[in-house]
PDB file of C-alpha atoms in Angstrom:
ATOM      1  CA  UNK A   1      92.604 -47.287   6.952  1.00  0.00           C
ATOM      2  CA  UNK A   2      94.247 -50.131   8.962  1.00  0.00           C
ATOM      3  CA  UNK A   3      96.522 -52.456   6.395  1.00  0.00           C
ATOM      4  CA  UNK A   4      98.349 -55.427   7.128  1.00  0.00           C
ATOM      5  CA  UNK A   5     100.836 -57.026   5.167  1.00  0.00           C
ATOM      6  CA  UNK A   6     102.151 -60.535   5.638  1.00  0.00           C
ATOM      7  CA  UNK A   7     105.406 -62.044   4.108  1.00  0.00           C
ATOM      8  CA  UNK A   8     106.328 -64.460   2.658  1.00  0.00           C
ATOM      9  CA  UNK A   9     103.303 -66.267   1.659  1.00  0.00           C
ATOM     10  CA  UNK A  10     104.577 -69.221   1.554  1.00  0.00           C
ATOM     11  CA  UNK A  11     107.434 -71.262   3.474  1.00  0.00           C
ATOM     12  CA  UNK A  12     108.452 -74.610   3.739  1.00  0.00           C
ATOM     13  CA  UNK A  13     110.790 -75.452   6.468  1.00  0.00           C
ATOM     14  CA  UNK A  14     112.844 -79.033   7.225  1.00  0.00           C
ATOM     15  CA  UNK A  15     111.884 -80.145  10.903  1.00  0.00           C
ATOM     16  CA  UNK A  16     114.290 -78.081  13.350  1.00  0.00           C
ATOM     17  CA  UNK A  17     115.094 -75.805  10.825  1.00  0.00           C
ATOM     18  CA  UNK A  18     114.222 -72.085  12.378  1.00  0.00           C
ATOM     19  CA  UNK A  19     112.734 -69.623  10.685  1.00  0.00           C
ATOM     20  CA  UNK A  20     110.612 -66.162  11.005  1.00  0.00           C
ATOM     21  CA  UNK A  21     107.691 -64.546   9.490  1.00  0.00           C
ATOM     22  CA  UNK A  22     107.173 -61.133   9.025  1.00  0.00           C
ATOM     23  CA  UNK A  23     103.936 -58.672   9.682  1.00  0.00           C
ATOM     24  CA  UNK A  24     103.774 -55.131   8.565  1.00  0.00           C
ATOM     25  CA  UNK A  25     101.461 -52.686   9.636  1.00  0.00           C
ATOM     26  CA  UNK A  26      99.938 -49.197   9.563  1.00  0.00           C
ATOM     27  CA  UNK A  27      97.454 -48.208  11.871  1.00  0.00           C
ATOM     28  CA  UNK A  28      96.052 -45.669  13.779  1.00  0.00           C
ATOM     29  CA  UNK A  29      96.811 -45.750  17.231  1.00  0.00           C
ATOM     30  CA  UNK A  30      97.387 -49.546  17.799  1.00  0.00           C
ATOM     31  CA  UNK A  31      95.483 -51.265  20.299  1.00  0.00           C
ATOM     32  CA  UNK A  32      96.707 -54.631  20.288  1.00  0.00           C
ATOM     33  CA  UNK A  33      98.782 -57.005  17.584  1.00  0.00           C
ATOM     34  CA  UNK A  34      97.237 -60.761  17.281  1.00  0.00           C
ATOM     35  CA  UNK A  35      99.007 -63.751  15.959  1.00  0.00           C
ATOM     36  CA  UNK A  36      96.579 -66.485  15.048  1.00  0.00           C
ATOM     37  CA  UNK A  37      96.789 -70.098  13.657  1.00  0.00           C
ATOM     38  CA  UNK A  38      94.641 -71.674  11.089  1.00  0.00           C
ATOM     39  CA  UNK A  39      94.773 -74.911  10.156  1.00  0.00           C
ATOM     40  CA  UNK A  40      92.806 -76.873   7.121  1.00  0.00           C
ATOM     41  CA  UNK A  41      88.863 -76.174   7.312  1.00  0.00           C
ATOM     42  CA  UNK A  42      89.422 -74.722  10.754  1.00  0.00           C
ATOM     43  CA  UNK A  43      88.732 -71.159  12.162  1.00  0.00           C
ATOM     44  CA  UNK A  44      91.945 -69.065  12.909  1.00  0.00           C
ATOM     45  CA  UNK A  45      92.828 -69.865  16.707  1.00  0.00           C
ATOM     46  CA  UNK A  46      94.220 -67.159  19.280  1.00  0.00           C
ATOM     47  CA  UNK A  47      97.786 -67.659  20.150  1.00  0.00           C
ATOM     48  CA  UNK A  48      99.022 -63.845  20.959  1.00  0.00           C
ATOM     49  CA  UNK A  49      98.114 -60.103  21.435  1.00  0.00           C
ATOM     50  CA  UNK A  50     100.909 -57.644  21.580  1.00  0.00           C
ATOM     51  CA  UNK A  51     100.197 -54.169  22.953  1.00  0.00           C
ATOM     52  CA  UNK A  52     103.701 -51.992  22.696  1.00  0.00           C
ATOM     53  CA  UNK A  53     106.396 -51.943  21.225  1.00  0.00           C
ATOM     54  CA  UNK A  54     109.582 -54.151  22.761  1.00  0.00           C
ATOM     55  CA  UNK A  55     106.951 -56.680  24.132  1.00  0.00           C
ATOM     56  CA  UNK A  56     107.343 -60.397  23.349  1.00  0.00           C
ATOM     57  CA  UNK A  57     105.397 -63.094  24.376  1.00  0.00           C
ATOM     58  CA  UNK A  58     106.312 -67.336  23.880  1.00  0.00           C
ATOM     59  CA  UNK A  59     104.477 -70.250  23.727  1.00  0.00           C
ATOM     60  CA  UNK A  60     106.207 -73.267  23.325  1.00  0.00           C
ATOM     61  CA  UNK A  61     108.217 -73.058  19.896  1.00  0.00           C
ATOM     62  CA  UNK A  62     106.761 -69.854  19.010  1.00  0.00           C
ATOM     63  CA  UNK A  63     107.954 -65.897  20.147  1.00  0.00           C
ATOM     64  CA  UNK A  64     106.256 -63.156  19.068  1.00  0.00           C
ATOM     65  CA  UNK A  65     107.882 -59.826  18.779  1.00  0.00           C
ATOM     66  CA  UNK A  66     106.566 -56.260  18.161  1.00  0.00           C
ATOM     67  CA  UNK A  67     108.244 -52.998  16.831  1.00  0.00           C
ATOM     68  CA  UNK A  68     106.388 -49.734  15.768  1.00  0.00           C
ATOM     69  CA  UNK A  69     106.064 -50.893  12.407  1.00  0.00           C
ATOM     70  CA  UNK A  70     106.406 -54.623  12.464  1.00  0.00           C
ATOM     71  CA  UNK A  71     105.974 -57.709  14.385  1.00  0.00           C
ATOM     72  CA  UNK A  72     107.873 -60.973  14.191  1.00  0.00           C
ATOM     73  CA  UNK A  73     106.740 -64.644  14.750  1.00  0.00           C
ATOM     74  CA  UNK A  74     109.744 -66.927  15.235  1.00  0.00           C
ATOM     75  CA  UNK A  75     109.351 -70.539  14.891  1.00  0.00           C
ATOM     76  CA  UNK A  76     112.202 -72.384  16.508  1.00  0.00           C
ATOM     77  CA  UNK A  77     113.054 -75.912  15.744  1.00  0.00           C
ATOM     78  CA  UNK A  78     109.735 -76.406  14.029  1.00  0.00           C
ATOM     79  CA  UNK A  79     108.235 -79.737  13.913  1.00  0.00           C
ATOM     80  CA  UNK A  80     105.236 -81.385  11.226  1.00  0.00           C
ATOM     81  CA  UNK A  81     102.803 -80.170  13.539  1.00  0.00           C
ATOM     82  CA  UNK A  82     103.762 -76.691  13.437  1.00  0.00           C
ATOM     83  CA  UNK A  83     102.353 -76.652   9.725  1.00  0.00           C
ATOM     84  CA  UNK A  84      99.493 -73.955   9.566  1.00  0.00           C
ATOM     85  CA  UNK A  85      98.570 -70.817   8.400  1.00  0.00           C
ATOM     86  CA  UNK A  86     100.225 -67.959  10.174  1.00  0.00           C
ATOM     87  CA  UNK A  87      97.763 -64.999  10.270  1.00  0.00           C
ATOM     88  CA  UNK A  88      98.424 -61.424  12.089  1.00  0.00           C
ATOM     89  CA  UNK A  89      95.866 -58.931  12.897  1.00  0.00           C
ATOM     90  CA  UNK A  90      95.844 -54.808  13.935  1.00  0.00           C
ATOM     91  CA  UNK A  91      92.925 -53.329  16.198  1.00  0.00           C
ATOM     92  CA  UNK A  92      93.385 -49.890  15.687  1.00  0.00           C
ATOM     93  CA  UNK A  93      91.854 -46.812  17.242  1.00  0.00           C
ATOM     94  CA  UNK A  94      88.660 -46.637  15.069  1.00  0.00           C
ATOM     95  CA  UNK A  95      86.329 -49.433  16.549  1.00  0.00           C
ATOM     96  CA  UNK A  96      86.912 -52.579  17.986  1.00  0.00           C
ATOM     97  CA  UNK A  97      87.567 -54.793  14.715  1.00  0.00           C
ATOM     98  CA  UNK A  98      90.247 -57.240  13.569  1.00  0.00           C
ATOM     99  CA  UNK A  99      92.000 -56.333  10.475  1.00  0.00           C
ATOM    100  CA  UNK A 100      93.359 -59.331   8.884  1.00  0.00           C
ATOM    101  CA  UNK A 101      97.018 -59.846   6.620  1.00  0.00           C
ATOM    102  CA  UNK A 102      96.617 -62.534   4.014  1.00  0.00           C
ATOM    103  CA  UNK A 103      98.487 -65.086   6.123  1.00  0.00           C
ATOM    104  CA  UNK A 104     101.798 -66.776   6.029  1.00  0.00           C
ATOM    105  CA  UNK A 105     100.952 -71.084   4.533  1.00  0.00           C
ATOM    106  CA  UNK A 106     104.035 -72.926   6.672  1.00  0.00           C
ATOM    107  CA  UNK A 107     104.637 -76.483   5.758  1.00  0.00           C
ATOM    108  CA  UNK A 108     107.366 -78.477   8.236  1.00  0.00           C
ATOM    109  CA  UNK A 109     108.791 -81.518   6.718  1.00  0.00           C
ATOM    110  CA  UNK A 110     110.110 -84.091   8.856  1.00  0.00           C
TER     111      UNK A 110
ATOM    112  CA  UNK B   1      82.237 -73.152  27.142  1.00  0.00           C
ATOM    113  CA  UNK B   2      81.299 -74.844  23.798  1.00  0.00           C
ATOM    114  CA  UNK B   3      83.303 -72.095  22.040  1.00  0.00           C
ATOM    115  CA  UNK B   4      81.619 -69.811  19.126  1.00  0.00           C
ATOM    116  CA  UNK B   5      78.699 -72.268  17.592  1.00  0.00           C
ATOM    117  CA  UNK B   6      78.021 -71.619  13.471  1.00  0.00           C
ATOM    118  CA  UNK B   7      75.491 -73.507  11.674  1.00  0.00           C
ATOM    119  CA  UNK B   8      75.730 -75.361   8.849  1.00  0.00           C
ATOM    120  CA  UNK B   9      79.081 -76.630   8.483  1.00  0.00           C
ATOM    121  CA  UNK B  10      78.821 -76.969   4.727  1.00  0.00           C
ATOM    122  CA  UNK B  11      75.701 -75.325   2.451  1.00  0.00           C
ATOM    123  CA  UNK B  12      75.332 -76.115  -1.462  1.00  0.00           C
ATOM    124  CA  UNK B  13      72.742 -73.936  -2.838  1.00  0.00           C
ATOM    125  CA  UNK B  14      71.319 -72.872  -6.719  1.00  0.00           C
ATOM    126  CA  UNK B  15      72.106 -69.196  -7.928  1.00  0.00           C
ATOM    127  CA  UNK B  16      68.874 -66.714  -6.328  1.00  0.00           C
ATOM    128  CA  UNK B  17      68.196 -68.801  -3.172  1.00  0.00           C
ATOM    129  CA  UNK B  18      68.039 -67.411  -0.262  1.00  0.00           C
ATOM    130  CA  UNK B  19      70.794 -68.470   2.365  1.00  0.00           C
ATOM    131  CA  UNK B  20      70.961 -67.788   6.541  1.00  0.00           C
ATOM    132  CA  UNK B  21      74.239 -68.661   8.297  1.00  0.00           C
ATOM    133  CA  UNK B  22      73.728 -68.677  11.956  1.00  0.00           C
ATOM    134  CA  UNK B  23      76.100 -68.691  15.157  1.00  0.00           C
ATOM    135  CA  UNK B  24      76.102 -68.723  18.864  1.00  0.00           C
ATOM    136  CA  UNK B  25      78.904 -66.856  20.135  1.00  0.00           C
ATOM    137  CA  UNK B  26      80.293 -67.567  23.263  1.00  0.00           C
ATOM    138  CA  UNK B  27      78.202 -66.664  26.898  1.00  0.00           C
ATOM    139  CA  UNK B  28      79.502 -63.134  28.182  1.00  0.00           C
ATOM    140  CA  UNK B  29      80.801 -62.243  25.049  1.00  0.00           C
ATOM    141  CA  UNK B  30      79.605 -58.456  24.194  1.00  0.00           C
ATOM    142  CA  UNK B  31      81.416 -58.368  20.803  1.00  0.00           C
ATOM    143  CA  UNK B  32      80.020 -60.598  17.872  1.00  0.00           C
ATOM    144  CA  UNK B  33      81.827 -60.206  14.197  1.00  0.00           C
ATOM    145  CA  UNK B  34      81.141 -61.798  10.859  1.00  0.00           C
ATOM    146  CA  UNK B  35      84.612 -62.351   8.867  1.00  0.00           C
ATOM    147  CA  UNK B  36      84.242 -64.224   5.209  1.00  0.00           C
ATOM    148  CA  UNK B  37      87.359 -65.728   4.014  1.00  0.00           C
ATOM    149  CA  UNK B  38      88.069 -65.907   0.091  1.00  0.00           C
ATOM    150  CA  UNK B  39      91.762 -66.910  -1.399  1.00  0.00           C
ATOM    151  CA  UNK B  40      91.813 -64.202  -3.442  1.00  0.00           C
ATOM    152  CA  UNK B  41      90.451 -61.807  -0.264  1.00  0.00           C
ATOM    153  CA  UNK B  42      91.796 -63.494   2.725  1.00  0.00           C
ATOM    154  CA  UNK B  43      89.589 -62.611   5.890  1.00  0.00           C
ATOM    155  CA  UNK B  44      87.372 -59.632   5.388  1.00  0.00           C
ATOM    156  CA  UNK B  45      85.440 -58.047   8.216  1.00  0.00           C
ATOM    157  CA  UNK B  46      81.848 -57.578   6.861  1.00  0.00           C
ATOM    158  CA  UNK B  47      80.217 -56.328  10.351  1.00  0.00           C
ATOM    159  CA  UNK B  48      79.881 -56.755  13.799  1.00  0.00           C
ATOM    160  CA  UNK B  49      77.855 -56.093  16.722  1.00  0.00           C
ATOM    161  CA  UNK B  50      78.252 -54.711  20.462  1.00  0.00           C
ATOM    162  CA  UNK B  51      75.832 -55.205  22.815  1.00  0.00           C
ATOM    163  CA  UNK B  52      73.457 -56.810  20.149  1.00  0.00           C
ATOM    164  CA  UNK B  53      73.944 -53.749  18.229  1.00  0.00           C
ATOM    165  CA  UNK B  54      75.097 -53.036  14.630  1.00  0.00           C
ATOM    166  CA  UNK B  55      78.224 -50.856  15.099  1.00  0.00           C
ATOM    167  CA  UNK B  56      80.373 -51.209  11.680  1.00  0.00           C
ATOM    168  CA  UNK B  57      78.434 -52.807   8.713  1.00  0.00           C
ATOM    169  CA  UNK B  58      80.749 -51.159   5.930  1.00  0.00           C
ATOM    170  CA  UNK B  59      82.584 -54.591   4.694  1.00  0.00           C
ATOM    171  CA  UNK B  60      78.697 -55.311   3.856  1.00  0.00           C
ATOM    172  CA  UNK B  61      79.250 -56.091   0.157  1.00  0.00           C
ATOM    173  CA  UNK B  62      75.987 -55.139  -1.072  1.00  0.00           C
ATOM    174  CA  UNK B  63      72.407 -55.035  -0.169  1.00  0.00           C
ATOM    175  CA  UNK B  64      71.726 -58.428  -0.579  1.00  0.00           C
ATOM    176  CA  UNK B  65      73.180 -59.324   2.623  1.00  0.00           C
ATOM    177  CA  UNK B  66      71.894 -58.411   5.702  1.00  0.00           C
ATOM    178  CA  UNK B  67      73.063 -59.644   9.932  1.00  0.00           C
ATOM    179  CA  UNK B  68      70.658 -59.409  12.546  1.00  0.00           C
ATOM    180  CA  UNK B  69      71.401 -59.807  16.182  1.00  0.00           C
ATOM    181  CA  UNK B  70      68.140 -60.556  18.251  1.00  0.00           C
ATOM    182  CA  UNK B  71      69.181 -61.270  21.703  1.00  0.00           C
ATOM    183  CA  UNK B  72      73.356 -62.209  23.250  1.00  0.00           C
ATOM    184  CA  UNK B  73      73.505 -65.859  22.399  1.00  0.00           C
ATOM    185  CA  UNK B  74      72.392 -65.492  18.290  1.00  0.00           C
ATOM    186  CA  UNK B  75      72.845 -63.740  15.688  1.00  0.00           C
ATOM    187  CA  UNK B  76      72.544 -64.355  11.830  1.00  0.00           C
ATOM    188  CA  UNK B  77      73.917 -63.365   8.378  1.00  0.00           C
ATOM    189  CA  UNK B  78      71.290 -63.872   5.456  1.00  0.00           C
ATOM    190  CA  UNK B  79      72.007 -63.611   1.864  1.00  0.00           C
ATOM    191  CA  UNK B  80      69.267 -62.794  -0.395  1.00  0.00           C
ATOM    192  CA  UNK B  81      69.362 -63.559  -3.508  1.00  0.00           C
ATOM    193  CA  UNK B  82      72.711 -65.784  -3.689  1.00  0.00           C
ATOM    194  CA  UNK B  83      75.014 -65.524  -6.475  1.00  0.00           C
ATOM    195  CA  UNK B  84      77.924 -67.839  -7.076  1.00  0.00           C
ATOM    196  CA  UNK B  85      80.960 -64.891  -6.012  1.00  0.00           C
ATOM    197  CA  UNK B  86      79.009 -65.503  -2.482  1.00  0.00           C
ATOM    198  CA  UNK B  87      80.995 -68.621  -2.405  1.00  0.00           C
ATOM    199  CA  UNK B  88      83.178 -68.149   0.754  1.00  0.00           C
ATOM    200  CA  UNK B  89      83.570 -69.391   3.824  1.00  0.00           C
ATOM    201  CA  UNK B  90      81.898 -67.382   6.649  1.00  0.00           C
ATOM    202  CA  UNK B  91      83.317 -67.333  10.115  1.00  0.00           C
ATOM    203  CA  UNK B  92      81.695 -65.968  12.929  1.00  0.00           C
ATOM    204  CA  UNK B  93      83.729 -64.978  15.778  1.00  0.00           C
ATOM    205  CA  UNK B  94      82.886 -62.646  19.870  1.00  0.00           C
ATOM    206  CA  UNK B  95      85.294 -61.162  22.221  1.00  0.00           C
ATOM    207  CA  UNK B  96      85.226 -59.308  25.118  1.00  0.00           C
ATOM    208  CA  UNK B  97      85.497 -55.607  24.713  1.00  0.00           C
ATOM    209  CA  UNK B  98      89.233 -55.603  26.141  1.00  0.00           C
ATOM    210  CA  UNK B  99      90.275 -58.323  23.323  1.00  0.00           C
ATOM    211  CA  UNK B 100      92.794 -59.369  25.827  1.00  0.00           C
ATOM    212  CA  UNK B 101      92.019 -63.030  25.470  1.00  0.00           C
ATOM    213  CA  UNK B 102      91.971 -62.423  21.821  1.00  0.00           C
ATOM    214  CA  UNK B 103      88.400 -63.333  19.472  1.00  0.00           C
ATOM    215  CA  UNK B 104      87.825 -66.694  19.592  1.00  0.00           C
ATOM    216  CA  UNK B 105      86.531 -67.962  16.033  1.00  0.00           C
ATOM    217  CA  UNK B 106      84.281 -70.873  15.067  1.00  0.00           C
ATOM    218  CA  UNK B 107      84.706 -73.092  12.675  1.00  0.00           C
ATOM    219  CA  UNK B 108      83.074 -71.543   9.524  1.00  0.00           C
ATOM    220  CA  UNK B 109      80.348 -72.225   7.455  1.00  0.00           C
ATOM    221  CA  UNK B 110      81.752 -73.094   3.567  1.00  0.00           C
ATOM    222  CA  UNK B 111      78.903 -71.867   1.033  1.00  0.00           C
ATOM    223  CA  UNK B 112      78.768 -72.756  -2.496  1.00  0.00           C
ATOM    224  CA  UNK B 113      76.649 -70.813  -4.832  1.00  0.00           C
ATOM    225  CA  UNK B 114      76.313 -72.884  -8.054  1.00  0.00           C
TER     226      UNK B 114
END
């Protein structure tokens, strides 16, 4: 069974100061890491899919790194609107489904 | 594209009532999932659908919920009879079989079972 694990829960950052949040996984035969967003009485939106590991991927403030048993989201120079939920996601070999950590709650302060 | 479409936003409804969440996932689409989100649970997959078809219905908690997927453009999740651990919120979400642009979500559907 796929299991995700997502550290720490909780984080709360001063504006610019950098920071990173952690995903562990086990899975069989990983076909693809995701880093989603969630804010307040929203759905989780896509920001990344890692496939291997040594892959990263950036979108504005945000890098996303992946080993063989971990991935990293780095948040550099955060600002107020980088406050969200942080959530990371396996697919595995068995099926085409999204298994789910229990999120990462970041609060920037300006 | 509209995105993934879930009906209602919010439902309030009495303990034994019968409840039907319903969402339009996006056109081309061939994957459809239903994901409930608890605080205690965080997002659990309950099933999903390729091709209109049930592939993976083990998150199912029980036998009073049931998803049905009719045609590519709906599909619903009914709960029958409700009880108040129900109380959730329900996302719906599709995908393309590569997942390479990710599953887009909607927006949820919050039920309260009182």
């Amino acid at each position: 069974e796929d299991q995700v694990t997502q550290s720490p829960e909780a984080l709360r950052l001063q504006e610019g100061e950098s920071s990173s949040l952690n995903c562990s996984y086990t899975v069989s035969g990983l076909r693809g890491l995701f880093w989603y967003r969630q804010d307040p009485g929203k759905g989780p939106e896509f920001l990344f899919t890692l496939y291997s590991a040594g892959e990263e991927k950036e979108k504005e403030r945000l890098k996303a790194t992946l080993t063989k048993k971990e991935s990293f989201l780095h948040i550099t120079a955060p600002k107020p609107e980088d406050s969200a939920t942080y959530l990371c996601a396996v697919r595995g070999a068995a099926g085409n489904k999204l298994t789910f950590g229990g999120g990462t709650r970041v609060l920037v302060k300006p | 594209d509209a995105g993934v479409i879930q009906s209602p936003r919010h439902e309030v409804t009495e303990m034994g009532q019968e409840v039907t969440l319903r969402c339009k996932p996006i056109s081309g689409h061939d994957y459809l999932f239903w994901y409930r989100q608890t605080m205690m649970r965080g997002l659990e997959l309950l099933i999903y659908f390729n091709n209109n078809v049930p592939i993976d219905d083990s998150g199912m908690p029980e036998d009073r919920f049931s998803a049905k997927m009719p045609n590519a453009s709906f599909s619903t999740l009914k709960i029958q009879p409700s009880e108040p651990r129900d109380s959730a919120v329900y996302f719906c979400a599709s995908s393309l079989s590569s997942g390479v642009y990710g599953y887009t979500f909607g927006s949820g559907t919050r039920l309260t079972v009182v």
